[in-house]
Coordinates of C-alpha atoms and ligand atoms in Angstrom, one line a residue:
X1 CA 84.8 100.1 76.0
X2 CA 83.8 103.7 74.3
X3 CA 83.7 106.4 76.3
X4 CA 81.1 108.7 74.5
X5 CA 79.8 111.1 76.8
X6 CA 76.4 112.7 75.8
X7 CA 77.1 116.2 76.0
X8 CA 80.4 116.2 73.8
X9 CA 80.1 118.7 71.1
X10 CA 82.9 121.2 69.3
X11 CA 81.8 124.0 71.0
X12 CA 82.0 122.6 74.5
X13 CA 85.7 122.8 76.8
X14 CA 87.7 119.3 76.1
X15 CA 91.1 118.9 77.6
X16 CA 93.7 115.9 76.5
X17 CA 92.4 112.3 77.8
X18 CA 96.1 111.6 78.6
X19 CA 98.7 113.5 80.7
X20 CA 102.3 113.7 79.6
X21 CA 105.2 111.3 80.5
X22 CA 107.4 111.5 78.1
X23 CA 109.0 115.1 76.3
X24 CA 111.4 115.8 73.4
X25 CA 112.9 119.2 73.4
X26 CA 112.1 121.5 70.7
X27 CA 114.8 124.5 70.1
X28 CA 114.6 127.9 68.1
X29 CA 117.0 129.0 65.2
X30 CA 117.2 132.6 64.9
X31 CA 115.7 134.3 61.9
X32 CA 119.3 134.4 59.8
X33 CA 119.4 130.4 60.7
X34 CA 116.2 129.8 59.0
X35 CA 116.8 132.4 55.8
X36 CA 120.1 130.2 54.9
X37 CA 118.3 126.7 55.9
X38 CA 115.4 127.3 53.7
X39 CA 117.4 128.7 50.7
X40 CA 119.5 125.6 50.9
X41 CA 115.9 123.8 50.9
X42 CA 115.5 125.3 47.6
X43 CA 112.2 126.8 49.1
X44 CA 110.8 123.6 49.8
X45 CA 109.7 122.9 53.6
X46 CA 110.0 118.7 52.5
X47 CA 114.1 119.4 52.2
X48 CA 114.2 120.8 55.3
X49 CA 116.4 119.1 58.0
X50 CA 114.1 118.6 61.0
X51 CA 116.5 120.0 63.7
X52 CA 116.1 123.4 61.7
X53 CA 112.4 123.1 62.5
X54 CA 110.5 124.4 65.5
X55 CA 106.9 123.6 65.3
X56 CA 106.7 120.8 62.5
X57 CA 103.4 121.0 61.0
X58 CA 104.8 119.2 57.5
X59 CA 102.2 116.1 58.5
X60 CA 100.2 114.2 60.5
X61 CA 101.6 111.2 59.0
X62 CA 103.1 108.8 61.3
X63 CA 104.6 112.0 63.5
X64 CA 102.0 111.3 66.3
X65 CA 103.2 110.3 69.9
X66 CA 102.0 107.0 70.6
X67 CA 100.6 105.9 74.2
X68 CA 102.3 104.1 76.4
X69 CA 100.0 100.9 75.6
X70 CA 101.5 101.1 72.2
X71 CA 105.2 101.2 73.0
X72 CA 104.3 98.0 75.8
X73 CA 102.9 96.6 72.7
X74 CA 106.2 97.3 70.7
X75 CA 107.7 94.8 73.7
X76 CA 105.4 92.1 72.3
X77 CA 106.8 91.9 68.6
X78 CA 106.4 88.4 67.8
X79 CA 109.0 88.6 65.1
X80 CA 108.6 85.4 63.5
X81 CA 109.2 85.5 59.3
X82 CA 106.3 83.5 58.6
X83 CA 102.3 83.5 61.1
X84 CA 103.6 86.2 63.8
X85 CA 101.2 85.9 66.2
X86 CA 100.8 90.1 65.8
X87 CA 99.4 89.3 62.4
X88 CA 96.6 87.7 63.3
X89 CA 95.8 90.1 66.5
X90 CA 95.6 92.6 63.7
X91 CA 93.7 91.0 61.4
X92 CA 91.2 90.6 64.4
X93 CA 91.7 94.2 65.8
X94 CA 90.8 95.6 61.8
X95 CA 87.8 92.9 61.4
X96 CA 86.6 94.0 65.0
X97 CA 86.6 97.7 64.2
X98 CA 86.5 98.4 60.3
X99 CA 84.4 95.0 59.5
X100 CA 86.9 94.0 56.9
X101 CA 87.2 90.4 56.4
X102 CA 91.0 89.6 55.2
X103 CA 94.0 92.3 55.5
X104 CA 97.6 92.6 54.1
X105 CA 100.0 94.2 55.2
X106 CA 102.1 97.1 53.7
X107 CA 104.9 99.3 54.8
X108 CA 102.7 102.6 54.6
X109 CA 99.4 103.9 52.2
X110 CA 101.2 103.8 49.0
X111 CA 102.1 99.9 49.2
X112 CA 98.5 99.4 49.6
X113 CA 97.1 101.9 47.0
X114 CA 100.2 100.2 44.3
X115 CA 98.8 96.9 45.0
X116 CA 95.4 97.2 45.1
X117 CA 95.8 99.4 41.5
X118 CA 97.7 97.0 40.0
X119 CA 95.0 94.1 40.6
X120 CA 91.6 95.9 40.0
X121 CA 92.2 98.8 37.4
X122 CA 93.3 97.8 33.9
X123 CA 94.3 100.0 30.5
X124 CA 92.0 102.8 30.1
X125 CA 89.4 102.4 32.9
X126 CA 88.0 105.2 34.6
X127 CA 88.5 105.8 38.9
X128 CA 85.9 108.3 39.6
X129 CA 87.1 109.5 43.4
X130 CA 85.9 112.4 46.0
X131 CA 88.6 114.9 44.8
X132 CA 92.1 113.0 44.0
X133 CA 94.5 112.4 46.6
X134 CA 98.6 112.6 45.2
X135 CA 99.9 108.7 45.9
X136 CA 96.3 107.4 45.1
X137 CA 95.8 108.8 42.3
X138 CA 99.4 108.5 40.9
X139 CA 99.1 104.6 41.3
X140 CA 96.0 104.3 39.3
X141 CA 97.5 106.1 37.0
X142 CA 100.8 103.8 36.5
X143 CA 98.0 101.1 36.7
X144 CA 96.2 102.7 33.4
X145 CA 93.7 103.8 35.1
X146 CA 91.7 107.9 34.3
X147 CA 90.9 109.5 37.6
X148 CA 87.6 111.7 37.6
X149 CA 87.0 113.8 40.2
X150 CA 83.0 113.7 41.1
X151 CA 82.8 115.8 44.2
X152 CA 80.4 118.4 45.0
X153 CA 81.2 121.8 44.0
X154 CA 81.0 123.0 47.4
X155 CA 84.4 120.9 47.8
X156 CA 86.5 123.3 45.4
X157 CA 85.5 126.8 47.0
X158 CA 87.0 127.5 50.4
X159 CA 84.6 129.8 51.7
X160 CA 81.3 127.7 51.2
X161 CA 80.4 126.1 54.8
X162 CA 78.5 123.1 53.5
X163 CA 79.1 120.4 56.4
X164 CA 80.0 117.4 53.8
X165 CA 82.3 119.1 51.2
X166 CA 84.0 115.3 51.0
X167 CA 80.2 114.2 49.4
X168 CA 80.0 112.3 45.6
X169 CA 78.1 114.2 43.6
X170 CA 75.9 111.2 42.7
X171 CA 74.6 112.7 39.4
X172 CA 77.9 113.2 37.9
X173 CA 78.9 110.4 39.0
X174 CA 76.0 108.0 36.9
X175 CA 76.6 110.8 33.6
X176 CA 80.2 109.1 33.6
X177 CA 78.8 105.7 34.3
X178 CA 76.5 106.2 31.3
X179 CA 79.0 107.7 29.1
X180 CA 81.8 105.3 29.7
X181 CA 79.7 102.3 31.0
X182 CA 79.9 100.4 34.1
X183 CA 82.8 98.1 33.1
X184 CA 85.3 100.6 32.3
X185 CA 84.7 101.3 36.1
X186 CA 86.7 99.3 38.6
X187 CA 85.5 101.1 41.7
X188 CA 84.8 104.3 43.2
X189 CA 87.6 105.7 45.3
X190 CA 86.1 107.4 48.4
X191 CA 88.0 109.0 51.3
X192 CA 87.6 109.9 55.0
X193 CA 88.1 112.7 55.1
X194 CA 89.0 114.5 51.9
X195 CA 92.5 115.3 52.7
X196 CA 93.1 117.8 49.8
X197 CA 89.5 119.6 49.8
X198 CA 90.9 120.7 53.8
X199 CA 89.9 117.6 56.1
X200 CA 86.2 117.7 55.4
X201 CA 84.3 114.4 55.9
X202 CA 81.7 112.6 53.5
X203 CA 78.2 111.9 55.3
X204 CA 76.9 109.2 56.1
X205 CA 73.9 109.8 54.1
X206 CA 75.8 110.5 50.7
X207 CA 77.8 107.4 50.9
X208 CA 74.4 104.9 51.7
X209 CA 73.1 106.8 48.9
X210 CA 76.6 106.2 47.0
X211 CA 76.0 102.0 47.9
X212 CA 72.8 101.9 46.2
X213 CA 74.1 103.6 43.0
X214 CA 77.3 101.3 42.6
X215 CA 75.4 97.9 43.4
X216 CA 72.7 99.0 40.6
X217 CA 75.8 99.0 38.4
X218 CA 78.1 96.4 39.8
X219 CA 80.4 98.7 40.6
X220 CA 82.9 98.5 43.9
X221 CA 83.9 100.9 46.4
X222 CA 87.5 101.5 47.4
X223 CA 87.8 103.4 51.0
X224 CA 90.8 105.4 51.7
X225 CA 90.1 105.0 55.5
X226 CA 93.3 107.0 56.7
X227 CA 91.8 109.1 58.7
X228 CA 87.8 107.5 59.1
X229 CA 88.0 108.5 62.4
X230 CA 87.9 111.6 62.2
X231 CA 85.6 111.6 59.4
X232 CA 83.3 109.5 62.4
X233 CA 83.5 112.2 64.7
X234 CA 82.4 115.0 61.9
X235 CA 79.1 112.6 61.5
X236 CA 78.7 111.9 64.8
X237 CA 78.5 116.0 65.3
X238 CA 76.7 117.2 62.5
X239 CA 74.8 114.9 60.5
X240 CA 70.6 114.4 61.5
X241 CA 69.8 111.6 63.4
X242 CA 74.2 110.3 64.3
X243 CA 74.9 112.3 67.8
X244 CA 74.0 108.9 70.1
X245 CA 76.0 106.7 68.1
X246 CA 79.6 106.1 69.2
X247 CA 82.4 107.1 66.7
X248 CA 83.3 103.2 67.2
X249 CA 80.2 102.4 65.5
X250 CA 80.1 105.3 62.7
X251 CA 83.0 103.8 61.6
X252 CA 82.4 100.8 61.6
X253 CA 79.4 101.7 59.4
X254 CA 81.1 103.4 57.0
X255 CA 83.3 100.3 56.2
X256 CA 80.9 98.2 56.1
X257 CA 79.2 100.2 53.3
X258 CA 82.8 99.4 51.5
X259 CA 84.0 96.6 49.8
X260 CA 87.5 97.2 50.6
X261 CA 90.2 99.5 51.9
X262 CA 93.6 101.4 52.0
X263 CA 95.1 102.5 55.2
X264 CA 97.9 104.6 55.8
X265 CA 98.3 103.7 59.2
X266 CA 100.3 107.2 59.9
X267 CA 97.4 108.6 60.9
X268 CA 94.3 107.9 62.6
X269 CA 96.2 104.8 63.7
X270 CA 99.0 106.5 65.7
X271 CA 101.9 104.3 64.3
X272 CA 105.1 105.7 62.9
X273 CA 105.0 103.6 60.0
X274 CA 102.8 100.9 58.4
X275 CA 99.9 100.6 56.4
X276 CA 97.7 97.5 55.1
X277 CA 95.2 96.9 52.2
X278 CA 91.7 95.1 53.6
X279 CA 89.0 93.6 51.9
X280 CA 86.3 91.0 51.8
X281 CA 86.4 89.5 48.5
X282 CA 88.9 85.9 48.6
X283 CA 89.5 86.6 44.9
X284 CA 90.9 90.1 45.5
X285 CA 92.7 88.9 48.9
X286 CA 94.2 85.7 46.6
X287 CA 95.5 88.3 44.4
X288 CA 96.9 90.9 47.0
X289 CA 98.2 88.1 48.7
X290 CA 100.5 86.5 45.9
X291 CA 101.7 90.6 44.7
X292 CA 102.8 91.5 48.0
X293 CA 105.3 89.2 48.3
X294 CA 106.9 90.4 45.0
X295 CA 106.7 94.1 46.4
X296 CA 106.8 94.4 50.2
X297 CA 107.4 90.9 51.9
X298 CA 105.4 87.6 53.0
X299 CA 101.3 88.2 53.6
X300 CA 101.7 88.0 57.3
X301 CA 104.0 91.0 57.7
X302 CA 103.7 93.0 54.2
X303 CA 106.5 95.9 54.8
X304 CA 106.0 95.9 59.0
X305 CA 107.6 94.5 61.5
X306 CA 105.9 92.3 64.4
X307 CA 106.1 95.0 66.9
X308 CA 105.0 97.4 64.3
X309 CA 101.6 96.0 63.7
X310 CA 101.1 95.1 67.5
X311 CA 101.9 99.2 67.7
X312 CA 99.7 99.3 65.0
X313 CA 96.6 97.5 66.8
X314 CA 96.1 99.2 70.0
X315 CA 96.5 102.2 67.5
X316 CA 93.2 101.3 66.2
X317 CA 91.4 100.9 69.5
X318 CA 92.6 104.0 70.5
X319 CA 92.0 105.9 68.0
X320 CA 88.3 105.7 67.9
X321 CA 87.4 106.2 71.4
X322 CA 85.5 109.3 71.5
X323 CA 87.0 111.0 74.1
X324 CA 90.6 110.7 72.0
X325 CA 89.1 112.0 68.7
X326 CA 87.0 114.7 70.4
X327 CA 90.4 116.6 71.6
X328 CA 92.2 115.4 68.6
X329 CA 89.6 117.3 66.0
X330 CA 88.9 119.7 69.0
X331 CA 92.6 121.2 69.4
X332 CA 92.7 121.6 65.3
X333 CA 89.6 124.1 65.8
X334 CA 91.0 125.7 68.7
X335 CA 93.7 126.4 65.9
X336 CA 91.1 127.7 63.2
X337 CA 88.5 129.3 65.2
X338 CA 91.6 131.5 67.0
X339 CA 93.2 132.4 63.0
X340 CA 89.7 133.1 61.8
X341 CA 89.1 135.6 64.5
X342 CA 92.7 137.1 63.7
X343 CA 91.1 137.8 60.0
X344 CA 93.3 135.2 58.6
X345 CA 91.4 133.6 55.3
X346 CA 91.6 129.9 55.8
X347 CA 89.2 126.7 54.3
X348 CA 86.1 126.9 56.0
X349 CA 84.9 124.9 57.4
X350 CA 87.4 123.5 59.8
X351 CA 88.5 120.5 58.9
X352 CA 90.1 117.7 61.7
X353 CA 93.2 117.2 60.6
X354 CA 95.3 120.5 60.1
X355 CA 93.9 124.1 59.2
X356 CA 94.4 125.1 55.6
X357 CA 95.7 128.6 55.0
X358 CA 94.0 130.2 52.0
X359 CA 97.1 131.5 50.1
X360 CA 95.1 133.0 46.9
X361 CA 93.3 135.3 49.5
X362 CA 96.5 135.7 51.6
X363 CA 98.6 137.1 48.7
X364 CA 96.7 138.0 46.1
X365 CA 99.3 140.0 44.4
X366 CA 101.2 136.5 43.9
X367 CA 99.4 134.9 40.5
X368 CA 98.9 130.8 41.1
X369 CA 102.2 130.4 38.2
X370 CA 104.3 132.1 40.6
X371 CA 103.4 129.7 43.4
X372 CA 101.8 131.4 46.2
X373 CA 101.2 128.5 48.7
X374 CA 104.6 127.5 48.2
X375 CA 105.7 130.8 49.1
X376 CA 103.5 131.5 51.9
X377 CA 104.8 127.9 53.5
X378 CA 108.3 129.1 53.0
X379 CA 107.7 132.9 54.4
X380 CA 105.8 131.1 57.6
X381 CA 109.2 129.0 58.2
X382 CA 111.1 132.3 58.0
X383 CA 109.0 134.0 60.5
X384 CA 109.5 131.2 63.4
X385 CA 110.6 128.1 62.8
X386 CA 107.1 126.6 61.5
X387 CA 107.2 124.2 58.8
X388 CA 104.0 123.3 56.6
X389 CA 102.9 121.8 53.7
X390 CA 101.8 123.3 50.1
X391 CA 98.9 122.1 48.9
X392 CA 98.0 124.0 45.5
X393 CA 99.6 123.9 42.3
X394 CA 102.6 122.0 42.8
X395 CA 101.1 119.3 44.7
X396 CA 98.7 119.0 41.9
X397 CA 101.5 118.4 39.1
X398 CA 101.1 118.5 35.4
X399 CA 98.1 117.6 32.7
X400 CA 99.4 114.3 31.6
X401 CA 98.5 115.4 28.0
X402 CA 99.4 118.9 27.8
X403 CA 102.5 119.1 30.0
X404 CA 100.8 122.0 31.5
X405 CA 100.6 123.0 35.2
X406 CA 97.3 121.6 36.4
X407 CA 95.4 124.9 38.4
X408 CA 93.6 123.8 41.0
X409 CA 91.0 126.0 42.8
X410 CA 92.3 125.2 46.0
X411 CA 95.7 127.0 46.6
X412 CA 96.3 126.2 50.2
X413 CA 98.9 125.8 52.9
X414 CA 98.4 123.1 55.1
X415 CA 99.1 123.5 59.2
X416 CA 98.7 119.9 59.8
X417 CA 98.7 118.7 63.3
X418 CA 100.1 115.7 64.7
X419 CA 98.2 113.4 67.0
X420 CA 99.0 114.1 71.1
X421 CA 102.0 115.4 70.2
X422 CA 101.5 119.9 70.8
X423 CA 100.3 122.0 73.4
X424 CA 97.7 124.9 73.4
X425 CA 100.2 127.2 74.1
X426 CA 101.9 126.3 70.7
X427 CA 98.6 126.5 68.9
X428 CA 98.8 130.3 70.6
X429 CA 102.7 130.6 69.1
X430 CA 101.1 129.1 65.4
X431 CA 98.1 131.9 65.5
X432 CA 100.5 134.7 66.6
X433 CA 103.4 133.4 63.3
X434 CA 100.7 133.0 61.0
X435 CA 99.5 136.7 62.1
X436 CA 102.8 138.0 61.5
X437 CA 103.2 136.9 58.3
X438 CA 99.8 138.1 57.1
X439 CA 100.7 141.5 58.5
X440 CA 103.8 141.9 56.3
X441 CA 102.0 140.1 52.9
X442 CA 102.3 143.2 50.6
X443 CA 106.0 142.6 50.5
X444 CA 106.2 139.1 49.8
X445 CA 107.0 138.4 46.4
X446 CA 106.2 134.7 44.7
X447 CA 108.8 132.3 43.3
X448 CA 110.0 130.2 40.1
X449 CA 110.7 126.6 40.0
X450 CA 114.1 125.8 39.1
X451 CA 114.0 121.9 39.6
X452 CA 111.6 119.2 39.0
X453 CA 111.2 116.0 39.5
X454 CA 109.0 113.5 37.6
X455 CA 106.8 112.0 40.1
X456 CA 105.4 113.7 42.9
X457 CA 107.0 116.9 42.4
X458 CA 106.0 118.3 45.3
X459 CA 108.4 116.0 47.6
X460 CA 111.5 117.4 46.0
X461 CA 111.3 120.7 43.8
X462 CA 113.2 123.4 44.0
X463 CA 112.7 126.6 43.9
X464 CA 113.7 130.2 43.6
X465 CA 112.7 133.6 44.7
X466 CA 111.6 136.3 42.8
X467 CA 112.8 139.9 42.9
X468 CA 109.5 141.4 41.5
Ligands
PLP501 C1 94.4 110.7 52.2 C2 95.7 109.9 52.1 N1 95.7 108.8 51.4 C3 96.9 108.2 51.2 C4 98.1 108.6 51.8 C5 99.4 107.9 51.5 O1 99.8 107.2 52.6 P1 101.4 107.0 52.9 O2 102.0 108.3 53.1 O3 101.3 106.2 54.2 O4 102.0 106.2 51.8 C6 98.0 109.7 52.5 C7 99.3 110.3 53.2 O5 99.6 111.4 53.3 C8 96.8 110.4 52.7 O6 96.7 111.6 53.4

């Protein structure tokens, strides 16, 4: 059953479909607490010890609550080494609502993103992608593989309000084609939504559009569908000619313009772990089949656990009920819409999963070598306890050539929300943090990194403040 009312729209008043049985207590560290635990962090908000954190917007990923369907379902684990019965409900669940034929498990996105790479991109092919994701694109580069990133402009600048800033640009997408050829091209690696460009969804009109162009050249499509959902509701509000169809439907549309998919199940899904790889070619399943039992465990649990993946299942049929996604995406505007009238310079437009600070507006006395976001995310934990995410420079590592720092346009701090987990009222504590920071900017000086690691540095650098 979907529950799509008629009248639901962004602007409208939602409240949570669900009331609250279960609570965890949350406790505050005073200001000298949180000075000494984020020095010993090194200034990074990943090496922060979770009881030192307030309000943990770090992720989305797998820090949702889950129903109480779901933790019933956890009762179910059919724990069986080899066939659990919760396999094959999910392999029904993820054929029911994302249309893809044969699925294989994997402890979370990357397992799937490692194995797929490894089977589908060889020595010095090309992945064009809408804007690069860190794991993804990592693991087709271990795999040999060049990523290119062929989203629209409007993608890179934070002010520009285009709807579909997660949208191929489909005539730089055939130049590489033609420059490269067809066969030095794998598949095109799409995601919903665009996690690094701010949360913003691809149409559906861009990625019909996007099917055409590949089958003229025989080329696949690789979906990261770890958060399609949400990318659903953003069509299902905004594009021409989508508001009577049920997200259910939109995304069930989008996958079935795919050929296959990763899934970090963290996400839309609701789970605290697990992932899969889906797809509908019996060559690539053959393949994905025999690797994963090298790399995660047998093909009917992958890196999960029976009760996982029954977790995992009503997950999915939760998650794209369109009364659940409408106050999901709806309380990450409330969040936007309430910084945005504070003045505070943040991606626009809203995205659904988190709201992006703008740190190059923010501080613009803090030049991007000197790590702004980075800073910002640290001087936000300072102020009260809240813990984000940088998303700028250091996420984007080094040019594999050059050994330079890559510079990305987008020097952002990520507020990411977790699924059912925080009120309103701490949406109203978040505003009121960020506003206090902003107010004291000028004084806030940037920072110098004094460790790094070699993959993913963003996980565990270190850093140090600046005096001047
Ligand atoms: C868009 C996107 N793709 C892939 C992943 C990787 O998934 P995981 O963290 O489950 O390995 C993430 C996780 O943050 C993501 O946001």
């Amino acid at each position: 059953m979907h529950l799509k009312e008629k009248n639901m729209t962004l602007v409208k008043t939602w409240a949570e479909p669900y009331k609250i049985k279960m609570v965890e207590p949350v406790f505050m560290t005073t200001k000298a607490q949180r000075k000494n635990a984020i020095k010993e962090a090194g200034y990074n908000t990943f090496l922060l010890k979770s009881a030192d954190v307030y309000i943990d917007l770090l992720t989305d990923s797998g820090t949702s609550a889950m129903s109480d369907r779901q933790w019933a379902g956890l009762m179910m684990g059919d724990e069986a080494y080899a066939g659990s019965r919760n396999y094959y409900n999910l392999e029904e669940t993820i054929n029911k609502y994302y249309s893809y034929k044969y699925v294989v498990p994997t402890h979370q996105g990357r397992g799937a993103e490692h194995i797929l790479s490894q089977i589908l991109i060889s020595e010095g092919d090309y992945v064009p992608g809408n804007m690069y994701f860190t794991t993804t694109k990592l693991h087709q580069e271990l795999a040999g593989g060049k990523f290119v990133d062929v989203i629209v402009d409007e993608a890179h600048d934070p002010e520009n309000m285009f709807p579909f800033k997660g949208n191929v640009n489909l005539e730089r997408l055939e130049v590489l084609i033609n420059k490269v050829g067809a066969d030095k091209i794998p598949y095109v690696s799409i995601a919903t939504t665009v996690n690094m460009a701010g949360g913003q969804p691809i149409s559906l009109a861009n990625l019909k559009a996007l099917r055409e162009l590949t089958n003229k050249y025989g080329i696949k499509i690789i979906h990261d569908m770890t958060r399609v959902a949400e990318n659903a509701f953003m069509i299902q509000q905004k594009e021409e000619g989508c508001k009577d169809k049920t997200v259910a439907e939109i995304v069930y549309e989008i996958c079935s313009l795919t050929d296959g998919a990763t899934m970090s199940a963290k996400k839309d899904a609701m789970v605290n772990i697990g992932g899969f790889l889906a797809v509908n070619d019996p060559d690539i399943h053959e393949k994905a089949q025999n690797m994963v039992v090298v790399y995660e465990g047998l093909h009917t649990y992958g890196g999960m656990a029976g009760r996982d993946m029954e977790a995992l299942a009503i997950g999915i049929t939760e998650s794209v009920q369109d009364a659940h996604i409408q106050a999901r995406v709806g309380q990450v505007h409330y969040l936007g819409n309430k910084l945005q009238k504070k003045g505070i310079p943040i991606v626009k437009p809203i995205g659904t999963h988190g709201v992006f600070l703008d740190a190059k507006k923010f501080l613009p006395h803090i030049s991007q070598d000197k790590f702004p976001a980075q800073t910002l995310a640290a001087e936000l934990y300072i102020e009260s306890g809240i813990r984000a995410m940088e998303r700028g420079i250091v996420s984007a590592g080094r040019n594999k050539k050059t050994g330079e720092h890559n510079h990305p346009n987008l020097e952002l701090v990520r507020l990411t929300i977790p699924r059912r987990v925080y009120t309103q009222a701490h949406m109203d504590v978040i505003v009121e943090s960020v506003y206090n920071v902003y107010k004291r900017k000028n004084a806030i000086k940037g920072m110098e990194m004094i460790y790094e690691p070699k993959y993913l540095r963003f996980f565990q650098a270190r850093f140090k403040k600046l005096k001047k």
